[in-house]
Amino acid sequence: MLNNFGAKPISIIEIHLVMWFFQCLLIVPIWWVARLVSNKGIFVQILINVGFYIVYTYVWFGPVQEAIGYLYNHLVQVTRTGNSRMVAVLDNGAIYSYLNYQLLKHAFRLSWFYLAAYFYNYRQEEKKRIELAIANKVLQLKMLKWHLNPSFYFNTLHYLQQVAKEKPLNAAAPILQLAKVMEYVIYEAKEKLIDVKKEIQFLNNYIQLKNLQLVNHSAFETEVTGEHQKLKIAPLLLTGIIDEIIQSEIFTEKKKYKIKLQFSGIEMQLIVKGDLGEQTKMLILPGGILDMRLKELYPGSFSFHYLVDSNQFKLSLKLDAESGF
């Protein structure tokens, strides 16, 4: 029609662009019906799509071709003389080749819908899978994060009760330390990473309260060397590791432990020196508590050793640094 009634014949490229435009229009009702029944059973989808093909074919070879022929003939009468008029070339459903071609086109358009739907659903499922994996990872990290042993609070409160009875004025300092410990656990420890300086301050408060507990059979001393002002660490990590080591031991008498924290660049070395038993060695075995937790928090960034001769537990850990460190 464009070639017959336009100002000049259109090019092959223009023909393809026009055909592409009409194909997009003609594919809309096919995709719309397929989408409506996409959540139904296979048999229902096949039945409805075949039924729609019959209706679509009837409309195409009937009303649509009649409308095209009517428009074409009237344009011919208006724009051309009797000798130059041309008969409209229309699709005829009575001819097998036209009907077969229509079936092929319908199947081709329908296949594009199911192909697109497959990749769309695949992406949606992949997105859900990734979100679920992330949520599961976060949950695992929450479960693997260290928490203060409830016995720490009970033992500290028991000590404060004894001090309050004997010398009430002496209870002020440990109460303030306990408040700082609780503030850190409740507010600061919710973060994924915390300043190393804050973690060390918490560790000192924790150890001082631990040393005061009446039922405690261990005494701790800390030493910190190296620059760590711009480093970040997982909260409660240091106290968690120390607790795991100490709780694994069976105490029969008072024991002393020295905790060294040495920093160099982004590397931290935690050294626990004291009367460590065989249970400490068991903690650092592959698949053990410390190994499992550190793999989740610092995968590929840690190593630890139990030095039997010098009675030391040594952890080397690469920490995160603030931007610009």
Tab-separated table of C-alpha atoms in Angstrom:
chain	number	residue	atom	x	y	z
A	1	MET	CA	0.000	0.000	0.000
A	2	LEU	CA	2.858	2.405	0.756
A	3	ASN	CA	4.499	1.612	-2.575
A	4	ASN	CA	1.241	2.104	-4.470
A	5	PHE	CA	0.015	5.288	-2.801
A	6	GLY	CA	3.103	6.966	-1.356
A	7	ALA	CA	5.004	9.842	-2.938
A	8	LYS	CA	7.878	7.467	-3.729
A	9	PRO	CA	8.495	3.713	-3.309
A	10	ILE	CA	9.887	2.793	0.105
A	11	SER	CA	13.248	1.019	0.482
A	12	ILE	CA	13.837	-2.539	1.693
A	13	ILE	CA	15.017	-1.209	5.067
A	14	GLU	CA	11.863	0.854	5.418
A	15	ILE	CA	9.745	-2.195	4.526
A	16	HIS	CA	11.443	-4.199	7.281
A	17	LEU	CA	10.920	-1.400	9.815
A	18	VAL	CA	7.211	-1.176	8.955
A	19	MET	CA	6.838	-4.959	9.120
A	20	TRP	CA	8.632	-5.017	12.479
A	21	PHE	CA	6.243	-2.368	13.813
A	22	PHE	CA	3.168	-4.357	12.714
A	23	GLN	CA	4.619	-7.591	14.051
A	24	CYS	CA	4.934	-5.917	17.488
A	25	LEU	CA	1.267	-4.888	17.264
A	26	LEU	CA	0.087	-8.321	16.119
A	27	ILE	CA	2.049	-10.158	18.811
A	28	VAL	CA	0.435	-8.212	21.684
A	29	PRO	CA	-2.895	-10.146	21.837
A	30	ILE	CA	-1.082	-13.491	21.547
A	31	TRP	CA	1.239	-12.661	24.434
A	32	TRP	CA	-1.605	-11.173	26.470
A	33	VAL	CA	-3.621	-14.417	26.320
A	34	ALA	CA	-0.529	-16.552	26.969
A	35	ARG	CA	0.298	-14.436	30.035
A	36	LEU	CA	-3.239	-14.738	31.408
A	37	VAL	CA	-2.988	-18.528	31.479
A	38	SER	CA	0.740	-18.830	32.239
A	39	ASN	CA	0.028	-19.792	35.857
A	40	LYS	CA	-2.428	-22.546	34.834
A	41	GLY	CA	-1.698	-26.188	34.123
A	42	ILE	CA	0.000	-27.301	30.892
A	43	PHE	CA	-3.173	-28.853	29.489
A	44	VAL	CA	-5.204	-25.685	30.148
A	45	GLN	CA	-2.493	-23.525	28.532
A	46	ILE	CA	-2.406	-25.694	25.404
A	47	LEU	CA	-6.195	-25.758	25.136
A	48	ILE	CA	-6.627	-21.997	25.516
A	49	ASN	CA	-3.722	-21.116	23.197
A	50	VAL	CA	-5.044	-23.447	20.489
A	51	GLY	CA	-8.522	-21.985	20.939
A	52	PHE	CA	-7.156	-18.454	20.673
A	53	TYR	CA	-5.217	-19.438	17.541
A	54	ILE	CA	-8.483	-20.481	15.912
A	55	VAL	CA	-10.194	-17.220	16.912
A	56	TYR	CA	-7.154	-15.152	15.926
A	57	THR	CA	-6.923	-16.880	12.528
A	58	TYR	CA	-10.640	-16.383	11.873
A	59	VAL	CA	-10.370	-12.669	12.693
A	60	TRP	CA	-7.221	-12.281	10.598
A	61	PHE	CA	-8.555	-13.948	7.457
A	62	GLY	CA	-12.032	-12.502	7.968
A	63	PRO	CA	-12.636	-8.967	9.313
A	64	VAL	CA	-8.999	-7.843	9.100
A	65	GLN	CA	-8.505	-8.831	5.444
A	66	GLU	CA	-11.907	-7.362	4.561
A	67	ALA	CA	-10.934	-4.062	6.189
A	68	ILE	CA	-7.595	-4.017	4.339
A	69	GLY	CA	-9.297	-4.799	1.029
A	70	TYR	CA	-11.970	-2.130	1.597
A	71	LEU	CA	-9.377	0.537	2.406
A	72	TYR	CA	-7.163	-0.450	-0.518
A	73	ASN	CA	-9.966	-0.424	-3.094
A	74	HIS	CA	-11.217	3.010	-2.009
A	75	LEU	CA	-7.699	4.429	-2.121
A	76	VAL	CA	-7.291	3.007	-5.663
A	77	GLN	CA	-10.524	4.630	-6.833
A	78	VAL	CA	-9.492	7.998	-5.424
A	79	THR	CA	-5.860	8.070	-6.529
A	80	ARG	CA	-5.723	6.087	-9.793
A	81	THR	CA	-7.497	5.980	-13.124
A	82	GLY	CA	-9.316	2.875	-14.292
A	83	ASN	CA	-6.425	1.561	-16.390
A	84	SER	CA	-3.800	1.885	-13.624
A	85	ARG	CA	-5.819	0.443	-10.786
A	86	MET	CA	-4.414	-2.685	-9.082
A	87	VAL	CA	-6.196	-5.477	-7.283
A	88	ALA	CA	-5.423	-5.803	-3.555
A	89	VAL	CA	-3.298	-8.809	-2.601
A	90	LEU	CA	-4.894	-10.284	0.533
A	91	ASP	CA	-4.287	-13.342	2.710
A	92	ASN	CA	-6.778	-16.073	1.903
A	93	GLY	CA	-7.567	-18.628	4.573
A	94	ALA	CA	-8.962	-21.029	1.970
A	95	ILE	CA	-5.477	-21.501	0.497
A	96	TYR	CA	-3.416	-24.085	2.378
A	97	SER	CA	-0.116	-22.191	2.099
A	98	TYR	CA	-1.635	-19.091	3.744
A	99	LEU	CA	-3.146	-21.141	6.557
A	100	ASN	CA	0.075	-23.070	7.118
A	101	TYR	CA	2.092	-19.857	7.174
A	102	GLN	CA	-0.337	-18.339	9.697
A	103	LEU	CA	0.123	-21.352	11.978
A	104	LEU	CA	3.897	-21.040	11.680
A	105	LYS	CA	3.799	-17.320	12.536
A	106	HIS	CA	1.500	-17.897	15.511
A	107	ALA	CA	3.725	-20.679	16.867
A	108	PHE	CA	6.815	-18.517	16.375
A	109	ARG	CA	5.273	-15.555	18.246
A	110	LEU	CA	4.035	-17.816	21.034
A	111	SER	CA	7.439	-19.473	21.400
A	112	TRP	CA	9.032	-16.062	21.922
A	113	PHE	CA	6.664	-15.449	24.820
A	114	TYR	CA	7.551	-18.708	26.571
A	115	LEU	CA	11.244	-18.169	25.916
A	116	ALA	CA	11.061	-14.657	27.405
A	117	ALA	CA	8.935	-15.947	30.312
A	118	TYR	CA	11.478	-18.687	31.008
A	119	PHE	CA	14.404	-16.262	31.248
A	120	TYR	CA	12.328	-13.772	33.268
A	121	ASN	CA	11.293	-16.455	35.765
A	122	TYR	CA	14.846	-17.759	35.854
A	123	ARG	CA	16.157	-14.293	36.737
A	124	GLN	CA	13.468	-13.853	39.387
A	125	GLU	CA	14.288	-17.224	40.937
A	126	GLU	CA	17.998	-16.453	40.785
A	127	LYS	CA	17.357	-13.100	42.462
A	128	LYS	CA	15.338	-14.806	45.218
A	129	ARG	CA	18.043	-17.436	45.597
A	130	ILE	CA	20.718	-14.759	45.999
A	131	GLU	CA	18.577	-12.802	48.474
A	132	LEU	CA	17.941	-16.003	50.435
A	133	ALA	CA	21.641	-16.854	50.403
A	134	ILE	CA	22.501	-13.348	51.655
A	135	ALA	CA	19.823	-13.543	54.359
A	136	ASN	CA	21.128	-16.979	55.357
A	137	LYS	CA	24.673	-15.632	55.453
A	138	VAL	CA	23.615	-12.725	57.665
A	139	LEU	CA	21.775	-15.143	59.951
A	140	GLN	CA	24.830	-17.378	60.148
A	141	LEU	CA	27.021	-14.408	61.006
A	142	LYS	CA	24.590	-13.337	63.719
A	143	MET	CA	24.645	-16.852	65.150
A	144	LEU	CA	28.427	-17.023	64.896
A	145	LYS	CA	29.033	-13.659	66.538
A	146	TRP	CA	30.350	-13.864	70.038
A	147	HIS	CA	28.112	-12.931	72.924
A	148	LEU	CA	29.041	-12.437	76.531
A	149	ASN	CA	28.394	-15.441	78.696
A	150	PRO	CA	25.423	-14.742	81.007
A	151	SER	CA	27.494	-16.075	83.894
A	152	PHE	CA	29.719	-13.003	83.516
A	153	TYR	CA	26.814	-10.738	84.478
A	154	PHE	CA	25.672	-12.953	87.348
A	155	ASN	CA	29.169	-13.250	88.800
A	156	THR	CA	29.765	-9.509	88.489
A	157	LEU	CA	26.450	-8.690	90.168
A	158	HIS	CA	27.268	-11.134	92.939
A	159	TYR	CA	30.602	-9.339	93.487
A	160	LEU	CA	28.869	-5.936	93.497
A	161	GLN	CA	26.373	-7.216	96.060
A	162	GLN	CA	29.191	-8.288	98.368
A	163	VAL	CA	31.047	-4.982	97.959
A	164	ALA	CA	27.858	-2.952	98.518
A	165	LYS	CA	27.328	-4.735	101.830
A	166	GLU	CA	30.891	-4.288	103.073
A	167	LYS	CA	32.092	-1.008	101.511
A	168	PRO	CA	29.354	0.729	99.443
A	169	LEU	CA	31.712	3.473	98.232
A	170	ASN	CA	33.947	0.889	96.546
A	171	ALA	CA	31.040	-0.299	94.361
A	172	ALA	CA	30.873	2.920	92.304
A	173	ALA	CA	33.830	2.174	89.993
A	174	PRO	CA	32.856	-1.415	89.070
A	175	ILE	CA	29.224	-0.346	88.554
A	176	LEU	CA	30.430	2.286	86.073
A	177	GLN	CA	32.561	-0.322	84.303
A	178	LEU	CA	29.622	-2.723	84.118
A	179	ALA	CA	27.485	0.075	82.644
A	180	LYS	CA	30.121	0.663	79.951
A	181	VAL	CA	30.250	-3.054	79.172
A	182	MET	CA	26.465	-3.259	78.853
A	183	GLU	CA	26.331	-0.102	76.713
A	184	TYR	CA	28.898	-1.570	74.349
A	185	VAL	CA	27.095	-4.936	74.075
A	186	ILE	CA	23.650	-3.365	73.580
A	187	TYR	CA	24.528	-0.539	71.174
A	188	GLU	CA	28.035	-0.817	69.704
A	189	ALA	CA	28.096	-4.589	69.121
A	190	LYS	CA	25.168	-4.334	66.697
A	191	GLU	CA	27.506	-2.914	64.055
A	192	LYS	CA	29.251	-5.178	61.584
A	193	LEU	CA	32.615	-3.562	62.343
A	194	ILE	CA	33.750	-1.391	65.216
A	195	ASP	CA	36.841	0.729	65.908
A	196	VAL	CA	39.669	-1.364	67.355
A	197	LYS	CA	40.164	1.353	69.969
A	198	LYS	CA	36.605	0.822	71.259
A	199	GLU	CA	37.032	-2.945	71.234
A	200	ILE	CA	40.206	-2.647	73.305
A	201	GLN	CA	38.500	-0.304	75.778
A	202	PHE	CA	35.689	-2.831	76.107
A	203	LEU	CA	38.213	-5.643	76.554
A	204	ASN	CA	39.935	-3.750	79.391
A	205	ASN	CA	36.629	-3.062	81.177
A	206	TYR	CA	35.624	-6.684	80.713
A	207	ILE	CA	38.917	-8.031	82.046
A	208	GLN	CA	38.914	-5.724	85.062
A	209	LEU	CA	35.429	-6.905	85.998
A	210	LYS	CA	36.429	-10.500	85.297
A	211	ASN	CA	39.394	-10.193	87.647
A	212	LEU	CA	37.125	-8.871	90.413
A	213	GLN	CA	34.638	-11.754	90.285
A	214	LEU	CA	34.745	-13.844	93.432
A	215	VAL	CA	34.366	-17.181	91.623
A	216	ASN	CA	36.916	-16.359	88.940
A	217	HIS	CA	39.984	-18.611	88.968
A	218	SER	CA	41.919	-16.641	86.375
A	219	ALA	CA	43.643	-13.259	86.319
A	220	PHE	CA	44.339	-11.292	83.148
A	221	GLU	CA	46.891	-8.714	82.141
A	222	THR	CA	46.830	-6.857	78.809
A	223	GLU	CA	49.494	-5.206	76.700
A	224	VAL	CA	48.881	-3.291	73.449
A	225	THR	CA	51.585	-2.195	70.995
A	226	GLY	CA	51.481	-0.672	67.517
A	227	GLU	CA	49.243	1.793	65.673
A	228	HIS	CA	45.581	0.792	65.516
A	229	GLN	CA	43.633	4.077	65.460
A	230	LYS	CA	42.253	3.577	61.941
A	231	LEU	CA	41.524	-0.140	62.107
A	232	LYS	CA	38.132	-1.855	62.320
A	233	ILE	CA	37.277	-5.209	63.878
A	234	ALA	CA	34.237	-7.444	64.424
A	235	PRO	CA	32.701	-6.528	67.807
A	236	LEU	CA	33.225	-8.860	70.788
A	237	LEU	CA	35.828	-10.782	68.792
A	238	LEU	CA	38.666	-10.431	71.305
A	239	THR	CA	36.613	-11.243	74.396
A	240	GLY	CA	34.938	-14.120	72.533
A	241	ILE	CA	38.258	-15.760	71.687
A	242	ILE	CA	39.592	-15.307	75.215
A	243	ASP	CA	36.403	-16.711	76.728
A	244	GLU	CA	36.560	-19.756	74.472
A	245	ILE	CA	40.128	-20.438	75.555
A	246	ILE	CA	39.532	-19.911	79.275
A	247	GLN	CA	36.199	-21.753	79.398
A	248	SER	CA	37.786	-24.795	77.751
A	249	GLU	CA	40.146	-25.223	80.706
A	250	ILE	CA	39.440	-26.982	83.998
A	251	PHE	CA	40.649	-24.810	86.874
A	252	THR	CA	41.918	-26.256	90.122
A	253	GLU	CA	43.858	-23.185	91.227
A	254	LYS	CA	44.343	-19.522	90.355
A	255	LYS	CA	45.920	-19.033	86.923
A	256	LYS	CA	47.407	-15.961	85.351
A	257	TYR	CA	47.182	-15.039	81.680
A	258	LYS	CA	48.895	-12.309	79.698
A	259	ILE	CA	47.125	-10.992	76.599
A	260	LYS	CA	49.254	-9.177	74.018
A	261	LEU	CA	47.822	-7.238	71.104
A	262	GLN	CA	50.421	-6.300	68.504
A	263	PHE	CA	49.509	-4.194	65.451
A	264	SER	CA	51.508	-3.698	62.258
A	265	GLY	CA	49.768	-2.119	59.271
A	266	ILE	CA	46.422	-3.889	58.980
A	267	GLU	CA	47.672	-7.059	60.698
A	268	MET	CA	46.854	-7.820	64.316
A	269	GLN	CA	48.445	-10.509	66.415
A	270	LEU	CA	46.630	-11.725	69.511
A	271	ILE	CA	48.865	-13.675	71.859
A	272	VAL	CA	47.480	-15.362	74.952
A	273	LYS	CA	50.213	-16.646	77.254
A	274	GLY	CA	49.561	-18.658	80.371
A	275	ASP	CA	48.875	-22.108	81.704
A	276	LEU	CA	46.997	-23.387	78.639
A	277	GLY	CA	45.942	-27.004	78.534
A	278	GLU	CA	45.227	-29.558	75.817
A	279	GLN	CA	41.643	-28.292	75.461
A	280	THR	CA	42.965	-25.080	73.927
A	281	LYS	CA	44.682	-27.105	71.213
A	282	MET	CA	41.356	-28.765	70.403
A	283	LEU	CA	39.699	-25.372	69.860
A	284	ILE	CA	41.913	-24.440	66.913
A	285	LEU	CA	41.527	-27.703	64.974
A	286	PRO	CA	39.904	-27.384	61.489
A	287	GLY	CA	36.142	-27.311	61.897
A	288	GLY	CA	36.417	-26.280	65.542
A	289	ILE	CA	34.586	-23.353	67.116
A	290	LEU	CA	37.310	-20.766	66.526
A	291	ASP	CA	38.068	-22.006	63.034
A	292	MET	CA	34.395	-21.975	62.015
A	293	ARG	CA	33.670	-18.513	63.386
A	294	LEU	CA	36.780	-16.883	61.972
A	295	LYS	CA	36.134	-18.438	58.537
A	296	GLU	CA	32.754	-16.708	58.505
A	297	LEU	CA	34.022	-13.372	59.817
A	298	TYR	CA	37.476	-13.251	58.188
A	299	PRO	CA	37.695	-15.854	55.395
A	300	GLY	CA	41.263	-16.343	54.218
A	301	SER	CA	42.549	-13.552	56.488
A	302	PHE	CA	43.587	-15.396	59.630
A	303	SER	CA	45.853	-18.069	61.013
A	304	PHE	CA	46.351	-19.384	64.540
A	305	HIS	CA	48.791	-21.615	66.335
A	306	TYR	CA	49.104	-23.257	69.694
A	307	LEU	CA	52.745	-23.174	70.761
A	308	VAL	CA	53.072	-25.958	73.313
A	309	ASP	CA	56.692	-25.228	74.294
A	310	SER	CA	56.077	-21.584	75.175
A	311	ASN	CA	52.482	-22.212	76.283
A	312	GLN	CA	51.068	-19.594	73.910
A	313	PHE	CA	48.029	-19.230	71.733
A	314	LYS	CA	48.756	-16.961	68.772
A	315	LEU	CA	46.224	-15.547	66.290
A	316	SER	CA	47.266	-13.511	63.231
A	317	LEU	CA	44.427	-11.568	61.651
A	318	LYS	CA	44.171	-9.064	58.802
A	319	LEU	CA	41.720	-6.328	59.776
A	320	ASP	CA	39.719	-3.784	57.822
A	321	ALA	CA	41.027	-0.238	57.649
A	322	GLU	CA	39.222	3.066	57.322
A	323	SER	CA	39.297	4.758	53.919
A	324	GLY	CA	42.568	6.545	53.374
A	325	PHE	CA	44.534	4.459	55.852
